[in-house]
């Protein structure tokens, strides 16, 4: 995925949010694509998350109508449950949603049962237990790789650089990559716990991750790049992406 494709998705999300303010003949198409990425396919990467967030910001009636149409068209209970969940996230008190849920429909009943089943599986207690387990496993993996997580942002960014170097080393090995999955999981968790990064750290992450896009776990790397892009301006991301060339301000496209 190139720099252009990153920002084409971002443009989609901005357009989706803009529908709530400005009428557009493309509104139905935009919203249906967002539902496809975020609810029907339920992607877990940046496209899915961005789509789901945008659905809460877009024109409510357009989104609700489209979600109800998808609900009636799909034959899968888990997808119907996803749709019900997102309907209530948009606005559970909206007239269209109340009228739709009041229908004596077997599909609606089954979808509600599926949501209840999920709620039981992910109760608050289980979520806390899962979070504690994740934290312990994260620090175990850091120790296994000979790294530590410290309290200062500077030290933690140094750990991120070391993890990126390990990823590159492991991806380039000819022999079986025994450590690669451990490094990958650890890097993913580090991004989960480390919420803020310096401009320099974001720049270095983009430069390093771009090199890994052709490797085995390219899907993970595109997701990490998107997280960087969300915290950078377009010029900053563009310069990092094209850092191997002699790009200057004069080379930067203004249109």
PDB file of C-alpha atoms in Angstrom:
ATOM      1  CA  UNK A   1       0.000   0.000   0.000  1.00  0.00           C
ATOM      2  CA  UNK A   2       1.470   3.328  -1.053  1.00  0.00           C
ATOM      3  CA  UNK A   3       1.285   6.821   0.373  1.00  0.00           C
ATOM      4  CA  UNK A   4      -1.529   7.711  -2.058  1.00  0.00           C
ATOM      5  CA  UNK A   5      -3.727   4.819  -0.913  1.00  0.00           C
ATOM      6  CA  UNK A   6      -3.299   5.759   2.754  1.00  0.00           C
ATOM      7  CA  UNK A   7      -4.691   9.207   2.062  1.00  0.00           C
ATOM      8  CA  UNK A   8      -7.430   7.977  -0.286  1.00  0.00           C
ATOM      9  CA  UNK A   9      -8.900   6.129   2.717  1.00  0.00           C
ATOM     10  CA  UNK A  10      -8.454   9.199   4.865  1.00  0.00           C
ATOM     11  CA  UNK A  11     -10.285  11.237   2.198  1.00  0.00           C
ATOM     12  CA  UNK A  12     -13.104   8.677   2.328  1.00  0.00           C
ATOM     13  CA  UNK A  13     -13.392   9.082   6.098  1.00  0.00           C
ATOM     14  CA  UNK A  14     -13.415  12.886   5.809  1.00  0.00           C
ATOM     15  CA  UNK A  15     -16.064  12.722   3.077  1.00  0.00           C
ATOM     16  CA  UNK A  16     -18.175  10.380   5.206  1.00  0.00           C
ATOM     17  CA  UNK A  17     -18.023  12.745   8.166  1.00  0.00           C
ATOM     18  CA  UNK A  18     -18.769  15.701   5.878  1.00  0.00           C
ATOM     19  CA  UNK A  19     -22.078  14.204   4.708  1.00  0.00           C
ATOM     20  CA  UNK A  20     -23.620  15.252   8.028  1.00  0.00           C
ATOM     21  CA  UNK A  21     -22.913  18.886   7.093  1.00  0.00           C
ATOM     22  CA  UNK A  22     -23.230  18.933   3.295  1.00  0.00           C
ATOM     23  CA  UNK A  23     -25.594  17.102   0.940  1.00  0.00           C
ATOM     24  CA  UNK A  24     -23.890  14.868  -1.626  1.00  0.00           C
ATOM     25  CA  UNK A  25     -25.155  12.692  -4.481  1.00  0.00           C
ATOM     26  CA  UNK A  26     -22.430  10.213  -3.462  1.00  0.00           C
ATOM     27  CA  UNK A  27     -23.674   9.909   0.134  1.00  0.00           C
ATOM     28  CA  UNK A  28     -25.261   6.457  -0.269  1.00  0.00           C
ATOM     29  CA  UNK A  29     -22.198   5.042  -2.037  1.00  0.00           C
ATOM     30  CA  UNK A  30     -19.786   6.443   0.563  1.00  0.00           C
ATOM     31  CA  UNK A  31     -21.823   5.186   3.524  1.00  0.00           C
ATOM     32  CA  UNK A  32     -22.353   1.727   2.008  1.00  0.00           C
ATOM     33  CA  UNK A  33     -18.622   1.350   1.443  1.00  0.00           C
ATOM     34  CA  UNK A  34     -17.943   2.376   5.042  1.00  0.00           C
ATOM     35  CA  UNK A  35     -20.465  -0.216   6.249  1.00  0.00           C
ATOM     36  CA  UNK A  36     -18.884  -2.847   4.026  1.00  0.00           C
ATOM     37  CA  UNK A  37     -15.397  -2.240   5.429  1.00  0.00           C
ATOM     38  CA  UNK A  38     -16.310  -1.603   9.051  1.00  0.00           C
ATOM     39  CA  UNK A  39     -19.393  -3.720   9.765  1.00  0.00           C
ATOM     40  CA  UNK A  40     -19.964  -6.424   7.146  1.00  0.00           C
ATOM     41  CA  UNK A  41     -16.335  -7.433   6.669  1.00  0.00           C
ATOM     42  CA  UNK A  42     -15.551  -6.167  10.205  1.00  0.00           C
ATOM     43  CA  UNK A  43     -11.913  -5.482   9.348  1.00  0.00           C
ATOM     44  CA  UNK A  44      -9.631  -5.130  12.376  1.00  0.00           C
ATOM     45  CA  UNK A  45      -7.030  -2.837  10.820  1.00  0.00           C
ATOM     46  CA  UNK A  46      -7.051   0.901  10.156  1.00  0.00           C
ATOM     47  CA  UNK A  47      -9.676   0.688   7.379  1.00  0.00           C
ATOM     48  CA  UNK A  48     -12.201  -1.093   9.617  1.00  0.00           C
ATOM     49  CA  UNK A  49     -11.602   1.143  12.634  1.00  0.00           C
ATOM     50  CA  UNK A  50     -11.714   4.337  10.555  1.00  0.00           C
ATOM     51  CA  UNK A  51     -14.920   3.199   8.845  1.00  0.00           C
ATOM     52  CA  UNK A  52     -16.666   2.398  12.122  1.00  0.00           C
ATOM     53  CA  UNK A  53     -15.679   5.723  13.671  1.00  0.00           C
ATOM     54  CA  UNK A  54     -16.855   7.624  10.585  1.00  0.00           C
ATOM     55  CA  UNK A  55     -20.249   5.886  10.656  1.00  0.00           C
ATOM     56  CA  UNK A  56     -20.883   7.522  14.031  1.00  0.00           C
ATOM     57  CA  UNK A  57     -20.074  10.948  12.583  1.00  0.00           C
ATOM     58  CA  UNK A  58     -21.879  10.782   9.232  1.00  0.00           C
ATOM     59  CA  UNK A  59     -25.515  11.687   8.482  1.00  0.00           C
ATOM     60  CA  UNK A  60     -27.552   9.508  10.859  1.00  0.00           C
ATOM     61  CA  UNK A  61     -30.555   8.810   8.635  1.00  0.00           C
ATOM     62  CA  UNK A  62     -28.374   7.815   5.674  1.00  0.00           C
ATOM     63  CA  UNK A  63     -26.309   5.457   7.834  1.00  0.00           C
ATOM     64  CA  UNK A  64     -29.326   3.953   9.636  1.00  0.00           C
ATOM     65  CA  UNK A  65     -31.226   3.325   6.391  1.00  0.00           C
ATOM     66  CA  UNK A  66     -28.193   1.674   4.800  1.00  0.00           C
ATOM     67  CA  UNK A  67     -27.535  -0.504   7.867  1.00  0.00           C
ATOM     68  CA  UNK A  68     -31.179  -1.669   7.929  1.00  0.00           C
ATOM     69  CA  UNK A  69     -30.956  -2.559   4.224  1.00  0.00           C
ATOM     70  CA  UNK A  70     -27.795  -4.596   4.852  1.00  0.00           C
ATOM     71  CA  UNK A  71     -29.499  -6.296   7.822  1.00  0.00           C
ATOM     72  CA  UNK A  72     -32.368  -7.461   5.604  1.00  0.00           C
ATOM     73  CA  UNK A  73     -30.050  -8.606   2.815  1.00  0.00           C
ATOM     74  CA  UNK A  74     -27.519 -10.685   4.791  1.00  0.00           C
ATOM     75  CA  UNK A  75     -28.204 -14.278   5.835  1.00  0.00           C
ATOM     76  CA  UNK A  76     -25.543 -14.432   8.582  1.00  0.00           C
ATOM     77  CA  UNK A  77     -26.548 -13.949  12.226  1.00  0.00           C
ATOM     78  CA  UNK A  78     -23.108 -12.705  13.314  1.00  0.00           C
ATOM     79  CA  UNK A  79     -23.215  -9.974  10.651  1.00  0.00           C
ATOM     80  CA  UNK A  80     -26.783  -9.058  11.674  1.00  0.00           C
ATOM     81  CA  UNK A  81     -25.514  -8.768  15.265  1.00  0.00           C
ATOM     82  CA  UNK A  82     -22.705  -6.441  14.118  1.00  0.00           C
ATOM     83  CA  UNK A  83     -25.293  -4.281  12.353  1.00  0.00           C
ATOM     84  CA  UNK A  84     -27.559  -4.091  15.435  1.00  0.00           C
ATOM     85  CA  UNK A  85     -24.578  -3.107  17.552  1.00  0.00           C
ATOM     86  CA  UNK A  86     -23.652  -0.265  15.203  1.00  0.00           C
ATOM     87  CA  UNK A  87     -27.239   0.937  14.933  1.00  0.00           C
ATOM     88  CA  UNK A  88     -27.332   1.458  18.701  1.00  0.00           C
ATOM     89  CA  UNK A  89     -23.891   3.092  18.650  1.00  0.00           C
ATOM     90  CA  UNK A  90     -25.085   5.643  16.098  1.00  0.00           C
ATOM     91  CA  UNK A  91     -28.144   6.687  18.117  1.00  0.00           C
ATOM     92  CA  UNK A  92     -30.194   4.141  20.081  1.00  0.00           C
ATOM     93  CA  UNK A  93     -33.031   6.665  20.606  1.00  0.00           C
ATOM     94  CA  UNK A  94     -33.474   7.520  16.911  1.00  0.00           C
ATOM     95  CA  UNK A  95     -37.043   7.010  15.669  1.00  0.00           C
ATOM     96  CA  UNK A  96     -35.977   4.805  12.724  1.00  0.00           C
ATOM     97  CA  UNK A  97     -33.992   2.454  14.995  1.00  0.00           C
ATOM     98  CA  UNK A  98     -36.760   2.192  17.620  1.00  0.00           C
ATOM     99  CA  UNK A  99     -39.344   1.339  14.923  1.00  0.00           C
ATOM    100  CA  UNK A 100     -37.014  -1.196  13.301  1.00  0.00           C
ATOM    101  CA  UNK A 101     -36.187  -3.002  16.573  1.00  0.00           C
ATOM    102  CA  UNK A 102     -39.880  -3.090  17.568  1.00  0.00           C
ATOM    103  CA  UNK A 103     -40.704  -5.355  14.611  1.00  0.00           C
ATOM    104  CA  UNK A 104     -41.617  -8.983  15.515  1.00  0.00           C
ATOM    105  CA  UNK A 105     -38.749 -10.402  13.478  1.00  0.00           C
ATOM    106  CA  UNK A 106     -37.026 -13.733  14.146  1.00  0.00           C
ATOM    107  CA  UNK A 107     -33.799 -12.313  12.637  1.00  0.00           C
ATOM    108  CA  UNK A 108     -33.796  -9.406  15.099  1.00  0.00           C
ATOM    109  CA  UNK A 109     -34.391 -11.765  18.038  1.00  0.00           C
ATOM    110  CA  UNK A 110     -31.514 -14.040  16.977  1.00  0.00           C
ATOM    111  CA  UNK A 111     -29.178 -11.078  16.446  1.00  0.00           C
ATOM    112  CA  UNK A 112     -30.024  -9.747  19.933  1.00  0.00           C
ATOM    113  CA  UNK A 113     -29.297 -13.184  21.408  1.00  0.00           C
ATOM    114  CA  UNK A 114     -25.913 -13.186  19.661  1.00  0.00           C
ATOM    115  CA  UNK A 115     -25.093  -9.773  21.169  1.00  0.00           C
ATOM    116  CA  UNK A 116     -26.047 -11.022  24.644  1.00  0.00           C
ATOM    117  CA  UNK A 117     -23.808 -14.051  24.164  1.00  0.00           C
ATOM    118  CA  UNK A 118     -20.890 -11.781  23.262  1.00  0.00           C
ATOM    119  CA  UNK A 119     -21.573  -9.578  26.280  1.00  0.00           C
ATOM    120  CA  UNK A 120     -21.381 -12.585  28.603  1.00  0.00           C
ATOM    121  CA  UNK A 121     -18.086 -13.660  27.045  1.00  0.00           C
ATOM    122  CA  UNK A 122     -16.593 -10.183  27.475  1.00  0.00           C
ATOM    123  CA  UNK A 123     -17.918  -9.106  30.853  1.00  0.00           C
ATOM    124  CA  UNK A 124     -16.089  -6.357  32.746  1.00  0.00           C
ATOM    125  CA  UNK A 125     -14.342  -8.858  34.992  1.00  0.00           C
ATOM    126  CA  UNK A 126     -13.096 -10.917  32.067  1.00  0.00           C
ATOM    127  CA  UNK A 127     -11.920  -7.775  30.279  1.00  0.00           C
ATOM    128  CA  UNK A 128      -9.851  -6.714  33.313  1.00  0.00           C
ATOM    129  CA  UNK A 129      -8.428 -10.214  33.617  1.00  0.00           C
ATOM    130  CA  UNK A 130      -7.574 -10.244  29.914  1.00  0.00           C
ATOM    131  CA  UNK A 131      -5.894  -6.823  30.205  1.00  0.00           C
ATOM    132  CA  UNK A 132      -3.765  -7.968  33.156  1.00  0.00           C
ATOM    133  CA  UNK A 133      -2.778 -11.105  31.279  1.00  0.00           C
ATOM    134  CA  UNK A 134      -1.843  -9.065  28.200  1.00  0.00           C
ATOM    135  CA  UNK A 135       0.366  -6.762  30.253  1.00  0.00           C
ATOM    136  CA  UNK A 136       2.207  -9.691  31.885  1.00  0.00           C
ATOM    137  CA  UNK A 137       2.729 -11.418  28.529  1.00  0.00           C
ATOM    138  CA  UNK A 138       4.003  -8.166  27.023  1.00  0.00           C
ATOM    139  CA  UNK A 139       6.701  -7.757  29.664  1.00  0.00           C
ATOM    140  CA  UNK A 140       7.619 -11.441  29.355  1.00  0.00           C
ATOM    141  CA  UNK A 141       8.187 -11.037  25.627  1.00  0.00           C
ATOM    142  CA  UNK A 142      10.270  -7.888  26.183  1.00  0.00           C
ATOM    143  CA  UNK A 143      12.457  -9.815  28.626  1.00  0.00           C
ATOM    144  CA  UNK A 144      12.776 -12.734  26.187  1.00  0.00           C
ATOM    145  CA  UNK A 145      14.042 -10.297  23.528  1.00  0.00           C
ATOM    146  CA  UNK A 146      16.518  -8.710  25.939  1.00  0.00           C
ATOM    147  CA  UNK A 147      14.575  -5.440  26.164  1.00  0.00           C
ATOM    148  CA  UNK A 148      12.825  -3.571  28.958  1.00  0.00           C
ATOM    149  CA  UNK A 149       9.966  -1.083  29.136  1.00  0.00           C
ATOM    150  CA  UNK A 150      10.884   2.035  31.118  1.00  0.00           C
ATOM    151  CA  UNK A 151       8.833   4.912  32.435  1.00  0.00           C
ATOM    152  CA  UNK A 152      10.236   7.718  30.284  1.00  0.00           C
ATOM    153  CA  UNK A 153       9.025   8.378  26.743  1.00  0.00           C
ATOM    154  CA  UNK A 154      12.603   8.730  25.457  1.00  0.00           C
ATOM    155  CA  UNK A 155      13.649   5.297  26.746  1.00  0.00           C
ATOM    156  CA  UNK A 156      10.497   3.714  25.373  1.00  0.00           C
ATOM    157  CA  UNK A 157      11.102   5.227  21.945  1.00  0.00           C
ATOM    158  CA  UNK A 158      14.584   3.738  22.026  1.00  0.00           C
ATOM    159  CA  UNK A 159      12.938   0.360  22.665  1.00  0.00           C
ATOM    160  CA  UNK A 160      10.685   0.921  19.642  1.00  0.00           C
ATOM    161  CA  UNK A 161      13.768   1.547  17.454  1.00  0.00           C
ATOM    162  CA  UNK A 162      15.343  -1.665  18.760  1.00  0.00           C
ATOM    163  CA  UNK A 163      12.172  -3.618  18.001  1.00  0.00           C
ATOM    164  CA  UNK A 164      12.117  -2.228  14.455  1.00  0.00           C
ATOM    165  CA  UNK A 165      15.735  -3.327  13.983  1.00  0.00           C
ATOM    166  CA  UNK A 166      14.866  -6.802  15.273  1.00  0.00           C
ATOM    167  CA  UNK A 167      11.901  -6.988  12.892  1.00  0.00           C
ATOM    168  CA  UNK A 168      14.128  -6.119   9.948  1.00  0.00           C
ATOM    169  CA  UNK A 169      16.782  -8.621  11.014  1.00  0.00           C
ATOM    170  CA  UNK A 170      14.270 -11.433  11.504  1.00  0.00           C
ATOM    171  CA  UNK A 171      12.455 -10.734   8.226  1.00  0.00           C
ATOM    172  CA  UNK A 172      15.766 -10.880   6.337  1.00  0.00           C
ATOM    173  CA  UNK A 173      16.925 -14.183   7.828  1.00  0.00           C
ATOM    174  CA  UNK A 174      17.090 -17.171   5.463  1.00  0.00           C
ATOM    175  CA  UNK A 175      16.620 -19.746   8.201  1.00  0.00           C
ATOM    176  CA  UNK A 176      13.260 -20.281   9.971  1.00  0.00           C
ATOM    177  CA  UNK A 177      12.175 -17.102  11.756  1.00  0.00           C
ATOM    178  CA  UNK A 178      11.802 -18.411  15.290  1.00  0.00           C
ATOM    179  CA  UNK A 179      11.803 -14.989  16.914  1.00  0.00           C
ATOM    180  CA  UNK A 180       9.795 -13.090  14.306  1.00  0.00           C
ATOM    181  CA  UNK A 181       6.343 -13.719  15.744  1.00  0.00           C
ATOM    182  CA  UNK A 182       7.568 -12.773  19.230  1.00  0.00           C
ATOM    183  CA  UNK A 183       9.051  -9.506  17.938  1.00  0.00           C
ATOM    184  CA  UNK A 184       5.890  -8.745  15.982  1.00  0.00           C
ATOM    185  CA  UNK A 185       3.545  -9.361  18.925  1.00  0.00           C
ATOM    186  CA  UNK A 186       5.796  -7.306  21.202  1.00  0.00           C
ATOM    187  CA  UNK A 187       5.947  -4.391  18.765  1.00  0.00           C
ATOM    188  CA  UNK A 188       2.156  -4.472  18.413  1.00  0.00           C
ATOM    189  CA  UNK A 189       1.701  -4.388  22.200  1.00  0.00           C
ATOM    190  CA  UNK A 190       4.254  -1.618  22.556  1.00  0.00           C
ATOM    191  CA  UNK A 191       2.181   0.543  20.206  1.00  0.00           C
ATOM    192  CA  UNK A 192      -0.873  -0.382  22.289  1.00  0.00           C
ATOM    193  CA  UNK A 193       0.684   0.837  25.545  1.00  0.00           C
ATOM    194  CA  UNK A 194       2.708   3.746  24.154  1.00  0.00           C
ATOM    195  CA  UNK A 195       0.058   6.243  23.045  1.00  0.00           C
ATOM    196  CA  UNK A 196       2.197   9.270  22.150  1.00  0.00           C
ATOM    197  CA  UNK A 197       5.374   9.602  20.098  1.00  0.00           C
ATOM    198  CA  UNK A 198       7.776  12.403  19.248  1.00  0.00           C
ATOM    199  CA  UNK A 199       7.891  13.690  15.659  1.00  0.00           C
ATOM    200  CA  UNK A 200      11.333  12.106  15.276  1.00  0.00           C
ATOM    201  CA  UNK A 201      10.047   8.725  16.463  1.00  0.00           C
ATOM    202  CA  UNK A 202       7.109   8.803  14.016  1.00  0.00           C
ATOM    203  CA  UNK A 203       9.478   9.735  11.185  1.00  0.00           C
ATOM    204  CA  UNK A 204      11.831   6.832  11.962  1.00  0.00           C
ATOM    205  CA  UNK A 205       8.933   4.396  12.294  1.00  0.00           C
ATOM    206  CA  UNK A 206       7.583   5.302   8.838  1.00  0.00           C
ATOM    207  CA  UNK A 207      11.043   4.973   7.260  1.00  0.00           C
ATOM    208  CA  UNK A 208      11.608   1.559   8.874  1.00  0.00           C
ATOM    209  CA  UNK A 209       8.115   0.150   8.328  1.00  0.00           C
ATOM    210  CA  UNK A 210       8.076   1.106   4.657  1.00  0.00           C
ATOM    211  CA  UNK A 211      11.053  -1.223   4.102  1.00  0.00           C
ATOM    212  CA  UNK A 212       9.048  -4.112   5.556  1.00  0.00           C
ATOM    213  CA  UNK A 213       5.961  -3.786   3.331  1.00  0.00           C
ATOM    214  CA  UNK A 214       7.117  -6.480   0.923  1.00  0.00           C
ATOM    215  CA  UNK A 215       7.800  -8.926   3.741  1.00  0.00           C
ATOM    216  CA  UNK A 216       5.763 -11.769   5.184  1.00  0.00           C
ATOM    217  CA  UNK A 217       3.671  -9.748   7.623  1.00  0.00           C
ATOM    218  CA  UNK A 218       2.970  -6.791   5.317  1.00  0.00           C
ATOM    219  CA  UNK A 219      -0.639  -6.529   6.565  1.00  0.00           C
ATOM    220  CA  UNK A 220       0.572  -5.747  10.075  1.00  0.00           C
ATOM    221  CA  UNK A 221       3.062  -3.190   8.792  1.00  0.00           C
ATOM    222  CA  UNK A 222       0.417  -1.288   6.807  1.00  0.00           C
ATOM    223  CA  UNK A 223      -1.676  -1.093   9.977  1.00  0.00           C
ATOM    224  CA  UNK A 224       1.295   0.300  11.942  1.00  0.00           C
ATOM    225  CA  UNK A 225       1.997   2.818   9.162  1.00  0.00           C
ATOM    226  CA  UNK A 226      -1.594   3.984   9.326  1.00  0.00           C
ATOM    227  CA  UNK A 227      -1.269   4.582  13.065  1.00  0.00           C
ATOM    228  CA  UNK A 228       1.744   6.775  12.323  1.00  0.00           C
ATOM    229  CA  UNK A 229      -0.118   8.613   9.552  1.00  0.00           C
ATOM    230  CA  UNK A 230      -2.975   9.442  11.932  1.00  0.00           C
ATOM    231  CA  UNK A 231      -0.519  11.356  14.128  1.00  0.00           C
ATOM    232  CA  UNK A 232       1.340  13.156  11.328  1.00  0.00           C
ATOM    233  CA  UNK A 233       0.455  15.897   8.878  1.00  0.00           C
ATOM    234  CA  UNK A 234       0.455  14.976   5.198  1.00  0.00           C
ATOM    235  CA  UNK A 235       3.760  16.854   4.515  1.00  0.00           C
ATOM    236  CA  UNK A 236       5.463  15.092   7.468  1.00  0.00           C
ATOM    237  CA  UNK A 237       4.287  11.660   6.333  1.00  0.00           C
ATOM    238  CA  UNK A 238       5.180  12.399   2.702  1.00  0.00           C
ATOM    239  CA  UNK A 239       8.745  13.401   3.601  1.00  0.00           C
ATOM    240  CA  UNK A 240       9.228  10.313   5.764  1.00  0.00           C
ATOM    241  CA  UNK A 241       7.785   8.053   3.056  1.00  0.00           C
ATOM    242  CA  UNK A 242      10.107   9.541   0.422  1.00  0.00           C
ATOM    243  CA  UNK A 243      13.128   9.914   2.705  1.00  0.00           C
ATOM    244  CA  UNK A 244      15.321   7.717   0.480  1.00  0.00           C
ATOM    245  CA  UNK A 245      15.039  10.254  -2.326  1.00  0.00           C
ATOM    246  CA  UNK A 246      16.248  13.845  -2.386  1.00  0.00           C
ATOM    247  CA  UNK A 247      12.767  15.235  -1.800  1.00  0.00           C
ATOM    248  CA  UNK A 248      12.650  18.922  -0.929  1.00  0.00           C
ATOM    249  CA  UNK A 249       9.845  21.412  -0.423  1.00  0.00           C
ATOM    250  CA  UNK A 250      10.072  22.181  -4.129  1.00  0.00           C
ATOM    251  CA  UNK A 251       9.296  18.542  -4.970  1.00  0.00           C
ATOM    252  CA  UNK A 252       6.242  18.380  -2.764  1.00  0.00           C
ATOM    253  CA  UNK A 253       2.943  18.297  -4.713  1.00  0.00           C
ATOM    254  CA  UNK A 254       0.638  21.195  -3.855  1.00  0.00           C
ATOM    255  CA  UNK A 255      -2.356  19.998  -5.890  1.00  0.00           C
TER     256      UNK A 255
END
